[in-house]
mmCIF file of C-alpha atoms in Angstrom:
data_model
loop_
_atom_site.group_PDB
_atom_site.id
_atom_site.type_symbol
_atom_site.label_atom_id
_atom_site.label_comp_id
_atom_site.label_asym_id
_atom_site.label_seq_id
_atom_site.Cartn_x
_atom_site.Cartn_y
_atom_site.Cartn_z
ATOM 1 C CA MET A 1 0.228 -0.268 0.043
ATOM 2 C CA SER A 2 1.029 3.425 -0.772
ATOM 3 C CA GLN A 3 1.990 5.551 2.083
ATOM 4 C CA ARG A 4 1.421 9.191 2.043
ATOM 5 C CA GLN A 5 2.366 11.889 4.425
ATOM 6 C CA TYR A 6 -0.050 13.625 6.441
ATOM 7 C CA GLU A 7 0.183 16.535 8.568
ATOM 8 C CA ILE A 8 -2.187 16.208 11.765
ATOM 9 C CA LEU A 9 -2.376 19.172 14.134
ATOM 10 C CA PHE A 10 -4.786 18.895 17.051
ATOM 11 C CA ILE A 11 -5.808 20.894 20.036
ATOM 12 C CA ALA A 12 -5.917 19.446 23.604
ATOM 13 C CA GLU A 13 -8.082 21.098 26.143
ATOM 14 C CA GLN A 14 -7.150 24.149 28.677
ATOM 15 C CA ASN A 15 -7.299 21.882 31.726
ATOM 16 C CA LEU A 16 -5.132 19.056 30.492
ATOM 17 C CA GLY A 17 -1.353 19.316 31.795
ATOM 18 C CA GLU A 18 1.825 18.463 30.100
ATOM 19 C CA PRO A 19 1.928 14.680 30.908
ATOM 20 C CA GLU A 20 -2.058 14.564 30.089
ATOM 21 C CA VAL A 21 -1.101 16.118 26.578
ATOM 22 C CA ASP A 22 1.915 13.510 26.741
ATOM 23 C CA THR A 23 -0.318 10.464 26.837
ATOM 24 C CA LEU A 24 -2.898 12.000 24.401
ATOM 25 C CA THR A 25 0.318 12.540 22.252
ATOM 26 C CA SER A 26 1.027 9.061 22.427
ATOM 27 C CA THR A 27 -2.852 7.387 21.924
ATOM 28 C CA VAL A 28 -2.485 9.559 18.601
ATOM 29 C CA LYS A 29 0.621 7.979 17.562
ATOM 30 C CA GLY A 30 -1.143 4.701 18.413
ATOM 31 C CA PHE A 31 -3.957 5.200 16.235
ATOM 32 C CA ILE A 32 -1.705 5.400 13.334
ATOM 33 C CA GLU A 33 0.653 2.944 14.439
ATOM 34 C CA LYS A 34 -2.379 0.600 14.710
ATOM 35 C CA GLU A 35 -3.257 1.403 10.668
ATOM 36 C CA ASN A 36 0.006 0.309 9.431
ATOM 37 C CA GLY A 37 1.392 3.908 9.501
ATOM 38 C CA THR A 38 4.543 5.730 11.241
ATOM 39 C CA VAL A 39 4.999 9.147 13.167
ATOM 40 C CA GLU A 40 7.762 11.121 11.404
ATOM 41 C CA LYS A 41 7.628 13.937 13.555
ATOM 42 C CA VAL A 42 5.733 15.323 16.456
ATOM 43 C CA GLU A 43 6.181 18.913 17.531
ATOM 44 C CA LYS A 44 4.756 20.125 20.731
ATOM 45 C CA TRP A 45 4.087 23.820 20.412
ATOM 46 C CA GLY A 46 2.537 24.218 24.021
ATOM 47 C CA LYS A 47 -0.294 26.443 25.597
ATOM 48 C CA LYS A 48 -1.475 29.043 23.198
ATOM 49 C CA ARG A 49 -4.096 31.105 23.366
ATOM 50 C CA LEU A 50 -6.924 30.627 21.101
ATOM 51 C CA ALA A 51 -8.214 33.247 18.293
ATOM 52 C CA TYR A 52 -11.971 32.707 19.320
ATOM 53 C CA PRO A 53 -12.907 30.523 22.158
ATOM 54 C CA ILE A 54 -13.967 27.170 21.673
ATOM 55 C CA GLY A 55 -16.692 25.660 23.946
ATOM 56 C CA LYS A 56 -15.236 27.037 27.292
ATOM 57 C CA ASN A 57 -11.670 26.925 26.038
ATOM 58 C CA ARG A 58 -10.194 29.976 25.743
ATOM 59 C CA GLU A 59 -6.367 28.320 25.585
ATOM 60 C CA GLY A 60 -5.484 24.939 24.084
ATOM 61 C CA SER A 61 -2.600 22.902 23.625
ATOM 62 C CA TYR A 62 -1.154 22.277 20.389
ATOM 63 C CA VAL A 63 0.635 19.190 19.164
ATOM 64 C CA LEU A 64 1.852 19.039 15.403
ATOM 65 C CA MET A 65 2.383 15.505 13.961
ATOM 66 C CA ILE A 66 3.810 14.545 10.665
ATOM 67 C CA ALA A 67 2.926 10.976 9.679
ATOM 68 C CA ASN A 68 2.977 8.555 6.832
ATOM 69 C CA ALA A 69 0.322 6.361 6.187
ATOM 70 C CA PRO A 70 -1.948 4.500 3.725
ATOM 71 C CA GLY A 71 -4.179 6.735 2.383
ATOM 72 C CA SER A 72 -7.296 4.313 3.529
ATOM 73 C CA SER A 73 -6.586 4.401 6.947
ATOM 74 C CA ILE A 74 -6.615 8.326 7.702
ATOM 75 C CA SER A 75 -10.567 7.969 8.151
ATOM 76 C CA GLU A 76 -10.017 5.830 10.958
ATOM 77 C CA VAL A 77 -7.582 7.585 12.608
ATOM 78 C CA GLU A 78 -9.847 10.752 12.400
ATOM 79 C CA ARG A 79 -12.913 8.764 13.520
ATOM 80 C CA ARG A 80 -10.682 7.793 16.381
ATOM 81 C CA MET A 81 -9.783 11.068 17.238
ATOM 82 C CA ARG A 82 -13.023 12.109 16.759
ATOM 83 C CA VAL A 83 -14.200 10.032 19.603
ATOM 84 C CA THR A 84 -11.242 10.592 21.914
ATOM 85 C CA ASP A 85 -11.723 12.871 24.797
ATOM 86 C CA GLY A 86 -9.714 15.699 25.470
ATOM 87 C CA ILE A 87 -8.913 16.765 21.971
ATOM 88 C CA LEU A 88 -10.727 19.835 21.385
ATOM 89 C CA ARG A 89 -10.537 19.992 17.446
ATOM 90 C CA PHE A 90 -8.253 18.518 15.285
ATOM 91 C CA LEU A 91 -7.001 18.946 11.339
ATOM 92 C CA ALA A 92 -4.982 16.116 9.014
ATOM 93 C CA ILE A 93 -4.407 17.118 5.987
ATOM 94 C CA ARG A 94 -2.361 15.304 3.159
ATOM 95 C CA ILE A 95 0.798 17.101 2.544
ATOM 96 C CA ASP A 96 3.050 15.032 0.345
ATOM 97 C CA ALA A 97 1.611 16.136 -3.035
ATOM 98 C CA GLU A 98 1.791 19.825 -2.203
ATOM 99 C CA MET A 99 5.040 19.626 -0.961
ATOM 100 C CA LYS A 100 6.294 17.804 -4.353
ATOM 101 C CA LYS A 101 5.035 20.515 -6.360
ATOM 102 C CA ALA A 102 6.627 22.949 -4.441
ATOM 103 C CA ASP A 103 9.944 21.365 -4.659
ATOM 104 C CA ARG A 104 9.378 20.749 -8.310
ATOM 105 C CA LYS A 105 8.545 24.302 -8.345
ATOM 106 C CA LYS A 106 11.896 25.335 -6.632
ATOM 107 C CA THR A 107 14.257 22.727 -8.691
ATOM 108 C CA ILE A 108 12.764 24.621 -12.010
ATOM 109 C CA ARG A 109 13.291 28.125 -10.505
ATOM 110 C CA GLY A 110 17.043 26.779 -9.418
ATOM 111 C CA LYS A 111 17.869 26.062 -12.676
ATOM 112 C CA LYS A 112 16.417 29.019 -14.374
ATOM 113 C CA GLU A 113 18.364 30.783 -12.030
ATOM 114 C CA SER A 114 21.745 28.903 -12.502
ATOM 115 C CA THR A 115 21.273 29.285 -16.196
ATOM 116 C CA ARG A 116 20.705 32.655 -16.342
ATOM 117 C CA ARG A 117 23.887 33.327 -14.041
ATOM 118 C CA ALA A 118 25.865 31.229 -16.418
ATOM 119 C CA SER A 119 25.066 33.149 -19.182
ATOM 120 C CA VAL A 120 25.859 36.007 -17.239
ATOM 121 C CA ARG A 121 28.779 34.687 -16.466
ATOM 122 C CA GLU A 122 29.575 34.057 -20.183
ATOM 123 C CA LYS A 123 29.088 37.370 -21.272
ATOM 124 C CA ASP A 124 31.288 39.090 -18.766
ATOM 125 C CA ARG A 125 33.642 36.648 -19.723
ATOM 126 C CA ALA A 126 33.361 37.415 -23.253
ATOM 127 C CA TYR A 127 33.689 41.053 -22.435
ATOM 128 C CA GLU A 128 36.479 40.862 -20.306
ATOM 129 C CA GLY A 129 37.992 38.703 -23.107
ATOM 130 C CA GLY A 130 37.521 41.408 -25.067
ATOM 131 C CA ALA A 131 38.653 44.311 -23.422
ATOM 132 C CA GLN A 132 42.339 42.202 -22.855
ATOM 133 C CA MET I 1 -15.708 42.201 -22.751
ATOM 134 C CA SER I 2 -14.235 45.248 -23.977
ATOM 135 C CA ASP I 3 -15.817 45.149 -27.065
ATOM 136 C CA MET I 4 -18.023 48.466 -26.264
ATOM 137 C CA GLU I 5 -15.042 50.024 -24.999
ATOM 138 C CA THR I 6 -12.440 49.732 -27.994
ATOM 139 C CA PRO I 7 -13.512 51.965 -30.709
ATOM 140 C CA GLU I 8 -14.157 54.875 -28.426
ATOM 141 C CA TYR I 9 -10.684 54.069 -27.205
ATOM 142 C CA ARG I 10 -9.300 54.042 -30.182
ATOM 143 C CA GLY I 11 -10.639 57.097 -31.124
ATOM 144 C CA ARG I 12 -8.635 58.617 -28.629
ATOM 145 C CA GLY I 13 -5.407 58.229 -30.653
ATOM 146 C CA GLY I 14 -4.294 54.965 -30.234
ATOM 147 C CA GLU I 15 -2.943 54.188 -33.256
ATOM 148 C CA GLY I 16 -1.590 51.172 -34.792
ATOM 149 C CA ARG I 17 -1.633 49.252 -31.401
ATOM 150 C CA GLY I 18 -2.000 45.676 -31.101
ATOM 151 C CA PRO I 19 -5.091 44.519 -29.434
ATOM 152 C CA GLY I 20 -2.951 42.831 -27.255
ATOM 153 C CA GLY I 21 -0.577 45.703 -25.967
ATOM 154 C CA GLU I 22 -3.697 48.177 -25.591
ATOM 155 C CA ARG I 23 -4.812 46.931 -22.591
ATOM 156 C CA GLY I 24 -1.561 46.816 -20.574
ATOM 157 C CA GLU I 25 -0.541 50.307 -21.803
ATOM 158 C CA ARG I 26 -4.377 51.394 -20.666
ATOM 159 C CA LYS I 27 -3.725 50.169 -17.074
ATOM 160 C CA ASP I 28 -0.423 52.255 -16.645
ATOM 161 C CA LYS I 29 -1.809 55.566 -18.297
ATOM 162 C CA GLU I 30 -4.950 57.048 -16.814
ATOM 163 C CA LYS I 31 -8.213 55.188 -17.279
ATOM 164 C CA GLY I 32 -10.278 56.764 -20.469
ATOM 165 C CA GLY I 33 -13.600 56.433 -20.916
ATOM 166 C CA GLY I 34 -14.608 58.861 -18.058
ATOM 167 C CA LYS I 35 -15.311 55.427 -15.833
ATOM 168 C CA GLY I 36 -12.763 55.842 -12.994
ATOM 169 C CA GLY I 37 -10.831 58.251 -14.119
ATOM 170 C CA PHE I 38 -8.031 58.187 -11.994
ATOM 171 C CA PHE I 39 -4.441 56.750 -11.900
ATOM 172 C CA ARG I 40 -4.513 52.865 -11.340
ATOM 173 C CA ARG I 41 -1.029 51.016 -10.445
ATOM 174 C CA ARG I 42 -1.225 47.551 -12.021
ATOM 175 C CA LYS I 43 -0.749 45.374 -8.659
ATOM 176 C CA THR I 44 1.298 42.333 -8.793
ATOM 177 C CA CYS I 45 1.000 39.398 -6.996
ATOM 178 C CA LYS I 46 3.071 38.960 -3.820
ATOM 179 C CA LEU I 47 3.347 35.801 -3.243
ATOM 180 C CA CYS I 48 4.696 35.218 -6.554
ATOM 181 C CA SER I 49 7.230 37.648 -6.658
ATOM 182 C CA GLU I 50 8.340 36.803 -3.148
ATOM 183 C CA LYS I 51 8.429 32.958 -4.345
ATOM 184 C CA VAL I 52 6.544 31.062 -1.933
ATOM 185 C CA ASP I 53 5.546 27.819 -3.169
ATOM 186 C CA TYR I 54 3.665 26.702 -0.033
ATOM 187 C CA VAL I 55 1.383 28.341 1.454
ATOM 188 C CA ASP I 56 1.198 26.901 5.005
ATOM 189 C CA TYR I 57 -1.812 27.420 7.256
ATOM 190 C CA LYS I 58 0.370 27.251 10.213
ATOM 191 C CA ASN I 59 2.160 30.416 8.894
ATOM 192 C CA THR I 60 -0.332 32.833 10.677
ATOM 193 C CA LYS I 61 2.258 36.046 10.064
ATOM 194 C CA LEU I 62 1.747 35.356 6.255
ATOM 195 C CA LEU I 63 -1.900 35.129 6.500
ATOM 196 C CA LEU I 64 -2.662 37.780 8.595
ATOM 197 C CA ALA I 65 -1.202 40.016 5.711
ATOM 198 C CA PHE I 66 -3.981 38.956 3.986
ATOM 199 C CA ILE I 67 -6.856 39.481 6.794
ATOM 200 C CA PRO I 68 -7.819 42.943 7.286
ATOM 201 C CA GLU I 69 -9.304 44.392 10.616
ATOM 202 C CA ARG I 70 -12.578 42.389 10.281
ATOM 203 C CA ALA I 71 -10.797 39.278 9.105
ATOM 204 C CA LYS I 72 -12.485 38.706 6.200
ATOM 205 C CA ILE I 73 -10.991 37.114 3.173
ATOM 206 C CA LEU I 74 -10.870 40.241 0.468
ATOM 207 C CA PRO I 75 -11.588 39.491 -2.912
ATOM 208 C CA ARG I 76 -8.732 39.163 -5.365
ATOM 209 C CA ARG I 77 -8.930 42.422 -6.809
ATOM 210 C CA MET I 78 -8.178 43.944 -3.432
ATOM 211 C CA PHE I 79 -4.524 42.602 -3.225
ATOM 212 C CA GLY I 80 -3.898 41.771 -6.437
ATOM 213 C CA THR I 81 -2.829 37.868 -6.202
ATOM 214 C CA CYS I 82 -2.835 35.488 -9.355
ATOM 215 C CA ALA I 83 -5.571 32.847 -8.995
ATOM 216 C CA PRO I 84 -3.896 30.050 -8.189
ATOM 217 C CA CYS I 85 -2.133 32.189 -5.504
ATOM 218 C CA GLN I 86 -5.385 33.478 -4.017
ATOM 219 C CA ARG I 87 -6.942 29.972 -3.966
ATOM 220 C CA LYS I 88 -4.024 28.815 -1.934
ATOM 221 C CA VAL I 89 -4.290 31.385 0.667
ATOM 222 C CA ARG I 90 -7.991 30.640 0.503
ATOM 223 C CA THR I 91 -7.697 27.565 1.877
ATOM 224 C CA ALA I 92 -5.012 28.360 4.315
ATOM 225 C CA ILE I 93 -7.069 31.000 5.841
ATOM 226 C CA LEU I 94 -9.644 28.430 6.106
ATOM 227 C CA ARG I 95 -8.099 26.180 7.693
ATOM 228 C CA ALA I 96 -6.289 28.340 10.197
ATOM 229 C CA ARG I 97 -9.719 29.391 11.052
ATOM 230 C CA GLN I 98 -11.124 26.097 11.623
ATOM 231 C CA MET I 99 -7.666 25.710 14.158
ATOM 232 C CA ALA I 100 -8.095 28.821 15.896
ATOM 233 C CA LEU I 101 -5.309 30.164 14.803
ATOM 234 C CA ILE I 102 -6.975 33.026 12.948
ATOM 235 C CA PRO I 103 -10.003 34.280 14.229
ATOM 236 C CA TYR I 104 -13.445 33.952 12.191
ATOM 237 C CA SER I 105 -14.103 37.795 12.588
ATOM 238 C CA THR I 106 -13.282 40.544 15.179
ATOM 239 C CA GLU I 107 -16.148 42.030 17.432
#
């Protein structure tokens, strides 16, 4: 099965302390691993003020995960996250396609730049050659 | 679209201009035909010129540049972003809003 890269960001409720957020993170990790996925990176943003209150929460702990998982499994992960207590909100998006596009753009631009530079260099050389 | 305006515009002394060059030139000069009639600079896409390949919804600093006081997404004509970039910005803003990184509206 082809693996796809996903970015999962979730907000934990404000009354949860750091250890509880850690356990929540590991449970989410468990969901992904159960579905033949692997977690590449976990990034904890810590407690942040929400832009608007969600329920009674004015703050929330953000946790970002980058995971490789088969495409069919993400719906199950989402379902499990939905029923997990303590998760205020989450967002799982696929990023591999976008990243590939961005990389391609970057390489194209790099090539253009290098050819431009090369042509400029050549012109410079020609100019110098003419001057000598 | 510009079928109505073209004859009148040509009459104002634009001889020998190609149909393609006409529009571009018109934007740089003052607007003819009594519509608007003020100087309008052509806007360019900020994201393209700054070479942003991927508009990340987590990058609130970038997104907030596209959000005025009322926190509404403004139309393309306000910012001059190109269509693909505006689409990217839009989805990023919607995502960021859902994750409470950006407000839906301010009081």
